[in-house]
Every structure is written in structure tokens, then in C-alpha cells.
Amino acid sequence: MEILASWLDSPLGRFLVYSAPYLVVSGVGILLAVIHWQRHSKASLLLLFACLLMMVCVLVYPVVNLIDPDWFQGLGLRTIVLLLQSVSGIASTGLFIAASLSQRSSETELTLTAGVQTSQRSPYGGGPPPIVSSPPPAQALSPSDDPKARLRNLEDLHNDGLLTDAEYQAKREEILGEV
């Protein structure tokens, strides 16, 4: 246990404990960017830049501090490096957000377009519902027709709802009166 405690107190131990999660997440992000490059090239590019910038952000200060711990003393460089580290962290976070939102507009447009197309479809599937045309105009009855044919035609017009009951009865009486 003492070995672990002394190792965590060393600059290298603190560096590994602090930066390992960031490096793992950045590595996974780079892997995802490469895998999804064909499908989402814009988002993958932004994700790749964000992960690389995150790695630089995490590695700059600890690596310089490991190489030469006295280099930061008294020159004000420590403040500059910490400021650059913060700025690169903010920039990488912005790139992560941009990558996550970069494909949204085209996907939303596709979803909206699909929704419009779906709303025009019939509830039973297939294409859009058929356009209902108006019924054909009522045919005038010619007196020369056979009375049975005229009565059948009159009954068909009444059954189709083109003649009211009163009109049907009046025409029926007229046809039967001619016989």
C-alpha cells in the first residue's frame, strides 16, 4: 500500500491518474470518428478534431512539467500554459457540441419530409388516398325507352341518392301513367 501511495505522490503517478480517463475517452472518440467517417463525415471530422484537441489539452502541462519542473518557475509561463490548456479545453468542448449537432438539420428535414409523406398516405397503406370525383350527372329519361328499363333506371337514380323520395314517386307515377 505504501508503494501505491508513494507512486501516486510522484509527478508521473499524478499525471497518469489525472489524464488516463481523458486519454481513454479521446481514444474512443477517435475510434468512433474513424468508424463512422463514411456515414457522417462532417460530424466525424469535428469529433476527430475535438478528441485530438482534448489530448493536447490534457498532455501539454503535465508533459512539460515532467520534463522540466523548474521551467515554469518565475517566468509567468505557468499561467500562460494553464490559460492555453483552459482555452483548448473549451474549444474541444465546443467541437464536441458542434459534432453532436452537425447532422441534426438534415435528419430533421428528412423526418419532417417523411412525416408529410406519411400524412398524405391512406390509413390502409399504399400511396396517397384516391381523389373522389363527383358522381356522373343524372341522365335524362327519354320517353322512347322501355317502361321497365325506365323504372329500373329511375330506381337506380333513387338508390344512388340522386333523386329524393318525392321526385322518385312523381317520376314513377308519370312512367306508370304512360303505360
PDB file of C-alpha atoms in Angstrom:
ATOM      1  CA  MET A   1       0.000   0.000   0.000  1.00  0.00           C
ATOM      2  CA  GLU A   2       2.917   2.311   0.703  1.00  0.00           C
ATOM      3  CA  ILE A   3       4.236   1.717  -2.795  1.00  0.00           C
ATOM      4  CA  LEU A   4       0.915   2.782  -4.309  1.00  0.00           C
ATOM      5  CA  ALA A   5       0.753   5.874  -2.085  1.00  0.00           C
ATOM      6  CA  SER A   6       4.319   6.869  -2.934  1.00  0.00           C
ATOM      7  CA  TRP A   7       3.669   6.232  -6.624  1.00  0.00           C
ATOM      8  CA  LEU A   8       0.529   8.430  -6.558  1.00  0.00           C
ATOM      9  CA  ASP A   9       2.558  11.187  -4.864  1.00  0.00           C
ATOM     10  CA  SER A  10       5.073  11.190  -7.709  1.00  0.00           C
ATOM     11  CA  PRO A  11       4.522  13.568 -10.667  1.00  0.00           C
ATOM     12  CA  LEU A  12       4.217  10.646 -13.100  1.00  0.00           C
ATOM     13  CA  GLY A  13       1.595   8.910 -10.928  1.00  0.00           C
ATOM     14  CA  ARG A  14      -0.496  12.061 -10.597  1.00  0.00           C
ATOM     15  CA  PHE A  15      -0.166  12.631 -14.346  1.00  0.00           C
ATOM     16  CA  LEU A  16      -1.408   9.126 -15.181  1.00  0.00           C
ATOM     17  CA  VAL A  17      -4.270   9.222 -12.688  1.00  0.00           C
ATOM     18  CA  TYR A  18      -5.389  12.648 -13.917  1.00  0.00           C
ATOM     19  CA  SER A  19      -5.014  12.157 -17.666  1.00  0.00           C
ATOM     20  CA  ALA A  20      -5.861   8.463 -18.176  1.00  0.00           C
ATOM     21  CA  PRO A  21      -9.670   8.901 -18.277  1.00  0.00           C
ATOM     22  CA  TYR A  22      -9.384  11.811 -20.730  1.00  0.00           C
ATOM     23  CA  LEU A  23      -6.998   9.860 -22.927  1.00  0.00           C
ATOM     24  CA  VAL A  24      -9.266   6.796 -22.939  1.00  0.00           C
ATOM     25  CA  VAL A  25     -12.345   8.863 -23.828  1.00  0.00           C
ATOM     26  CA  SER A  26     -10.421  10.705 -26.543  1.00  0.00           C
ATOM     27  CA  GLY A  27      -9.161   7.396 -27.933  1.00  0.00           C
ATOM     28  CA  VAL A  28     -12.700   6.012 -28.058  1.00  0.00           C
ATOM     29  CA  GLY A  29     -13.859   9.230 -29.740  1.00  0.00           C
ATOM     30  CA  ILE A  30     -11.152   8.937 -32.391  1.00  0.00           C
ATOM     31  CA  LEU A  31     -12.118   5.312 -32.965  1.00  0.00           C
ATOM     32  CA  LEU A  32     -15.794   6.273 -33.368  1.00  0.00           C
ATOM     33  CA  ALA A  33     -14.885   9.090 -35.755  1.00  0.00           C
ATOM     34  CA  VAL A  34     -12.931   6.698 -37.946  1.00  0.00           C
ATOM     35  CA  ILE A  35     -15.665   4.033 -37.877  1.00  0.00           C
ATOM     36  CA  HIS A  36     -18.463   6.469 -38.796  1.00  0.00           C
ATOM     37  CA  TRP A  37     -16.459   8.517 -41.308  1.00  0.00           C
ATOM     38  CA  GLN A  38     -18.319   7.200 -44.387  1.00  0.00           C
ATOM     39  CA  ARG A  39     -21.768   7.854 -42.993  1.00  0.00           C
ATOM     40  CA  HIS A  40     -21.236  11.114 -41.102  1.00  0.00           C
ATOM     41  CA  SER A  41     -18.078  12.707 -42.448  1.00  0.00           C
ATOM     42  CA  LYS A  42     -18.741  16.215 -41.100  1.00  0.00           C
ATOM     43  CA  ALA A  43     -19.583  15.048 -37.580  1.00  0.00           C
ATOM     44  CA  SER A  44     -16.648  12.607 -37.633  1.00  0.00           C
ATOM     45  CA  LEU A  45     -14.224  15.356 -38.638  1.00  0.00           C
ATOM     46  CA  LEU A  46     -15.430  17.621 -35.825  1.00  0.00           C
ATOM     47  CA  LEU A  47     -15.236  14.741 -33.353  1.00  0.00           C
ATOM     48  CA  LEU A  48     -11.716  13.882 -34.507  1.00  0.00           C
ATOM     49  CA  PHE A  49     -10.552  17.494 -34.037  1.00  0.00           C
ATOM     50  CA  ALA A  50     -12.237  17.677 -30.623  1.00  0.00           C
ATOM     51  CA  CYS A  51     -10.580  14.468 -29.419  1.00  0.00           C
ATOM     52  CA  LEU A  52      -7.149  15.488 -30.678  1.00  0.00           C
ATOM     53  CA  LEU A  53      -7.519  18.914 -29.069  1.00  0.00           C
ATOM     54  CA  MET A  54      -8.608  17.245 -25.826  1.00  0.00           C
ATOM     55  CA  MET A  55      -5.491  15.069 -25.890  1.00  0.00           C
ATOM     56  CA  VAL A  56      -3.293  18.126 -26.420  1.00  0.00           C
ATOM     57  CA  CYS A  57      -5.136  19.947 -23.645  1.00  0.00           C
ATOM     58  CA  VAL A  58      -4.609  17.086 -21.220  1.00  0.00           C
ATOM     59  CA  LEU A  59      -0.995  16.354 -22.160  1.00  0.00           C
ATOM     60  CA  VAL A  60       0.683  19.778 -22.568  1.00  0.00           C
ATOM     61  CA  TYR A  61       1.037  20.959 -18.997  1.00  0.00           C
ATOM     62  CA  PRO A  62       1.849  17.610 -17.339  1.00  0.00           C
ATOM     63  CA  VAL A  63       4.396  16.638 -20.015  1.00  0.00           C
ATOM     64  CA  VAL A  64       6.194  19.976 -19.809  1.00  0.00           C
ATOM     65  CA  ASN A  65       6.090  19.775 -16.020  1.00  0.00           C
ATOM     66  CA  LEU A  66       7.509  16.225 -16.116  1.00  0.00           C
ATOM     67  CA  ILE A  67      10.314  17.180 -18.491  1.00  0.00           C
ATOM     68  CA  ASP A  68      11.474  20.253 -16.624  1.00  0.00           C
ATOM     69  CA  PRO A  69       9.631  21.123 -13.400  1.00  0.00           C
ATOM     70  CA  ASP A  70      11.749  24.241 -12.864  1.00  0.00           C
ATOM     71  CA  TRP A  71      10.929  25.668 -16.299  1.00  0.00           C
ATOM     72  CA  PHE A  72       7.712  27.289 -15.050  1.00  0.00           C
ATOM     73  CA  GLN A  73       9.287  28.970 -12.036  1.00  0.00           C
ATOM     74  CA  GLY A  74       9.246  32.745 -12.154  1.00  0.00           C
ATOM     75  CA  LEU A  75       8.692  33.252 -15.884  1.00  0.00           C
ATOM     76  CA  GLY A  76       4.905  33.515 -15.864  1.00  0.00           C
ATOM     77  CA  LEU A  77       4.866  30.611 -18.306  1.00  0.00           C
ATOM     78  CA  ARG A  78       2.853  28.529 -15.904  1.00  0.00           C
ATOM     79  CA  THR A  79      -0.053  30.975 -16.194  1.00  0.00           C
ATOM     80  CA  ILE A  80       0.235  31.055 -19.984  1.00  0.00           C
ATOM     81  CA  VAL A  81       0.275  27.252 -20.283  1.00  0.00           C
ATOM     82  CA  LEU A  82      -2.651  26.901 -17.880  1.00  0.00           C
ATOM     83  CA  LEU A  83      -4.559  29.532 -19.882  1.00  0.00           C
ATOM     84  CA  LEU A  84      -3.816  27.688 -23.145  1.00  0.00           C
ATOM     85  CA  GLN A  85      -4.898  24.457 -21.513  1.00  0.00           C
ATOM     86  CA  SER A  86      -8.206  26.029 -20.456  1.00  0.00           C
ATOM     87  CA  VAL A  87      -8.812  27.590 -23.882  1.00  0.00           C
ATOM     88  CA  SER A  88      -8.104  24.305 -25.669  1.00  0.00           C
ATOM     89  CA  GLY A  89     -10.447  22.501 -23.258  1.00  0.00           C
ATOM     90  CA  ILE A  90     -13.213  24.992 -24.006  1.00  0.00           C
ATOM     91  CA  ALA A  91     -12.560  24.715 -27.748  1.00  0.00           C
ATOM     92  CA  SER A  92     -12.677  20.926 -27.636  1.00  0.00           C
ATOM     93  CA  THR A  93     -15.973  21.039 -25.733  1.00  0.00           C
ATOM     94  CA  GLY A  94     -17.366  23.371 -28.405  1.00  0.00           C
ATOM     95  CA  LEU A  95     -16.232  20.956 -31.099  1.00  0.00           C
ATOM     96  CA  PHE A  96     -17.897  18.063 -29.262  1.00  0.00           C
ATOM     97  CA  ILE A  97     -21.157  20.015 -29.210  1.00  0.00           C
ATOM     98  CA  ALA A  98     -20.792  21.004 -32.874  1.00  0.00           C
ATOM     99  CA  ALA A  99     -20.134  17.374 -33.825  1.00  0.00           C
ATOM    100  CA  SER A 100     -23.221  16.184 -31.991  1.00  0.00           C
ATOM    101  CA  LEU A 101     -25.427  18.802 -33.662  1.00  0.00           C
ATOM    102  CA  SER A 102     -23.882  18.857 -37.146  1.00  0.00           C
ATOM    103  CA  GLN A 103     -26.121  16.208 -38.716  1.00  0.00           C
ATOM    104  CA  ARG A 104     -29.305  17.285 -36.951  1.00  0.00           C
ATOM    105  CA  SER A 105     -30.666  19.689 -39.581  1.00  0.00           C
ATOM    106  CA  SER A 106     -30.569  17.211 -42.466  1.00  0.00           C
ATOM    107  CA  GLU A 107     -32.023  14.443 -40.290  1.00  0.00           C
ATOM    108  CA  THR A 108     -34.777  16.760 -39.070  1.00  0.00           C
ATOM    109  CA  GLU A 109     -35.615  17.795 -42.630  1.00  0.00           C
ATOM    110  CA  LEU A 110     -35.758  14.146 -43.662  1.00  0.00           C
ATOM    111  CA  THR A 111     -38.007  13.343 -40.712  1.00  0.00           C
ATOM    112  CA  LEU A 112     -40.317  16.264 -41.491  1.00  0.00           C
ATOM    113  CA  THR A 113     -40.456  15.312 -45.166  1.00  0.00           C
ATOM    114  CA  ALA A 114     -41.223  11.711 -44.251  1.00  0.00           C
ATOM    115  CA  GLY A 115     -43.933  12.926 -41.875  1.00  0.00           C
ATOM    116  CA  VAL A 116     -45.594  14.950 -44.639  1.00  0.00           C
ATOM    117  CA  GLN A 117     -45.438  11.974 -46.977  1.00  0.00           C
ATOM    118  CA  THR A 118     -46.846   9.702 -44.281  1.00  0.00           C
ATOM    119  CA  SER A 119     -49.729  12.076 -43.554  1.00  0.00           C
ATOM    120  CA  GLN A 120     -50.724  12.008 -47.241  1.00  0.00           C
ATOM    121  CA  ARG A 121     -50.962   8.232 -47.284  1.00  0.00           C
ATOM    122  CA  SER A 122     -54.133   6.304 -46.863  1.00  0.00           C
ATOM    123  CA  PRO A 123     -54.663   4.769 -43.405  1.00  0.00           C
ATOM    124  CA  TYR A 124     -54.593   1.343 -45.070  1.00  0.00           C
ATOM    125  CA  GLY A 125     -51.078   1.768 -46.508  1.00  0.00           C
ATOM    126  CA  GLY A 126     -50.039   2.250 -50.090  1.00  0.00           C
ATOM    127  CA  GLY A 127     -49.976   5.588 -51.833  1.00  0.00           C
ATOM    128  CA  PRO A 128     -51.980   8.735 -51.214  1.00  0.00           C
ATOM    129  CA  PRO A 129     -55.747   8.351 -50.916  1.00  0.00           C
ATOM    130  CA  PRO A 130     -57.622   8.454 -54.222  1.00  0.00           C
ATOM    131  CA  ILE A 131     -59.259  11.661 -55.293  1.00  0.00           C
ATOM    132  CA  VAL A 132     -63.017  11.255 -55.096  1.00  0.00           C
ATOM    133  CA  SER A 133     -64.715  12.555 -58.205  1.00  0.00           C
ATOM    134  CA  SER A 134     -68.249  13.839 -58.288  1.00  0.00           C
ATOM    135  CA  PRO A 135     -70.927  11.390 -59.409  1.00  0.00           C
ATOM    136  CA  PRO A 136     -71.948  11.470 -63.055  1.00  0.00           C
ATOM    137  CA  PRO A 137     -74.839  13.781 -63.887  1.00  0.00           C
ATOM    138  CA  ALA A 138     -78.288  12.276 -63.853  1.00  0.00           C
ATOM    139  CA  GLN A 139     -79.340  11.029 -67.260  1.00  0.00           C
ATOM    140  CA  ALA A 140     -82.474  12.423 -68.727  1.00  0.00           C
ATOM    141  CA  LEU A 141     -85.105   9.806 -69.310  1.00  0.00           C
ATOM    142  CA  SER A 142     -86.200   9.553 -72.885  1.00  0.00           C
ATOM    143  CA  PRO A 143     -89.843   8.705 -73.488  1.00  0.00           C
ATOM    144  CA  SER A 144     -88.869   6.210 -76.185  1.00  0.00           C
ATOM    145  CA  ASP A 145     -87.229   3.811 -73.703  1.00  0.00           C
ATOM    146  CA  ASP A 146     -88.973   0.691 -72.462  1.00  0.00           C
ATOM    147  CA  PRO A 147     -91.004   1.491 -69.309  1.00  0.00           C
ATOM    148  CA  LYS A 148     -89.341  -1.377 -67.384  1.00  0.00           C
ATOM    149  CA  ALA A 149     -85.886  -0.024 -68.282  1.00  0.00           C
ATOM    150  CA  ARG A 150     -87.011   3.494 -67.368  1.00  0.00           C
ATOM    151  CA  LEU A 151     -88.307   2.268 -63.986  1.00  0.00           C
ATOM    152  CA  ARG A 152     -85.040   0.374 -63.320  1.00  0.00           C
ATOM    153  CA  ASN A 153     -83.051   3.476 -64.272  1.00  0.00           C
ATOM    154  CA  LEU A 154     -85.257   5.631 -62.063  1.00  0.00           C
ATOM    155  CA  GLU A 155     -84.833   3.191 -59.163  1.00  0.00           C
ATOM    156  CA  ASP A 156     -81.046   3.204 -59.649  1.00  0.00           C
ATOM    157  CA  LEU A 157     -81.003   7.008 -59.556  1.00  0.00           C
ATOM    158  CA  HIS A 158     -83.089   6.972 -56.376  1.00  0.00           C
ATOM    159  CA  ASN A 159     -80.868   4.319 -54.733  1.00  0.00           C
ATOM    160  CA  ASP A 160     -77.763   6.340 -55.621  1.00  0.00           C
ATOM    161  CA  GLY A 161     -79.286   9.303 -53.812  1.00  0.00           C
ATOM    162  CA  LEU A 162     -79.637  11.456 -56.910  1.00  0.00           C
ATOM    163  CA  LEU A 163     -83.420  11.687 -56.607  1.00  0.00           C
ATOM    164  CA  THR A 164     -85.390  12.463 -53.492  1.00  0.00           C
ATOM    165  CA  ASP A 165     -88.308  10.276 -52.454  1.00  0.00           C
ATOM    166  CA  ALA A 166     -90.810  12.838 -53.721  1.00  0.00           C
ATOM    167  CA  GLU A 167     -89.083  13.148 -57.122  1.00  0.00           C
ATOM    168  CA  TYR A 168     -88.871   9.357 -57.390  1.00  0.00           C
ATOM    169  CA  GLN A 169     -92.577   8.910 -56.623  1.00  0.00           C
ATOM    170  CA  ALA A 170     -93.597  11.655 -59.066  1.00  0.00           C
ATOM    171  CA  LYS A 171     -91.490  10.240 -61.929  1.00  0.00           C
ATOM    172  CA  ARG A 172     -92.648   6.691 -61.141  1.00  0.00           C
ATOM    173  CA  GLU A 173     -96.295   7.789 -61.283  1.00  0.00           C
ATOM    174  CA  GLU A 174     -95.569   9.540 -64.590  1.00  0.00           C
ATOM    175  CA  ILE A 175     -93.950   6.428 -66.143  1.00  0.00           C
ATOM    176  CA  LEU A 176     -96.697   4.125 -64.865  1.00  0.00           C
ATOM    177  CA  GLY A 177     -99.324   6.575 -66.145  1.00  0.00           C
ATOM    178  CA  GLU A 178     -97.881   6.346 -69.666  1.00  0.00           C
ATOM    179  CA  VAL A 179     -98.302   2.570 -69.759  1.00  0.00           C
TER     180      VAL A 179
END
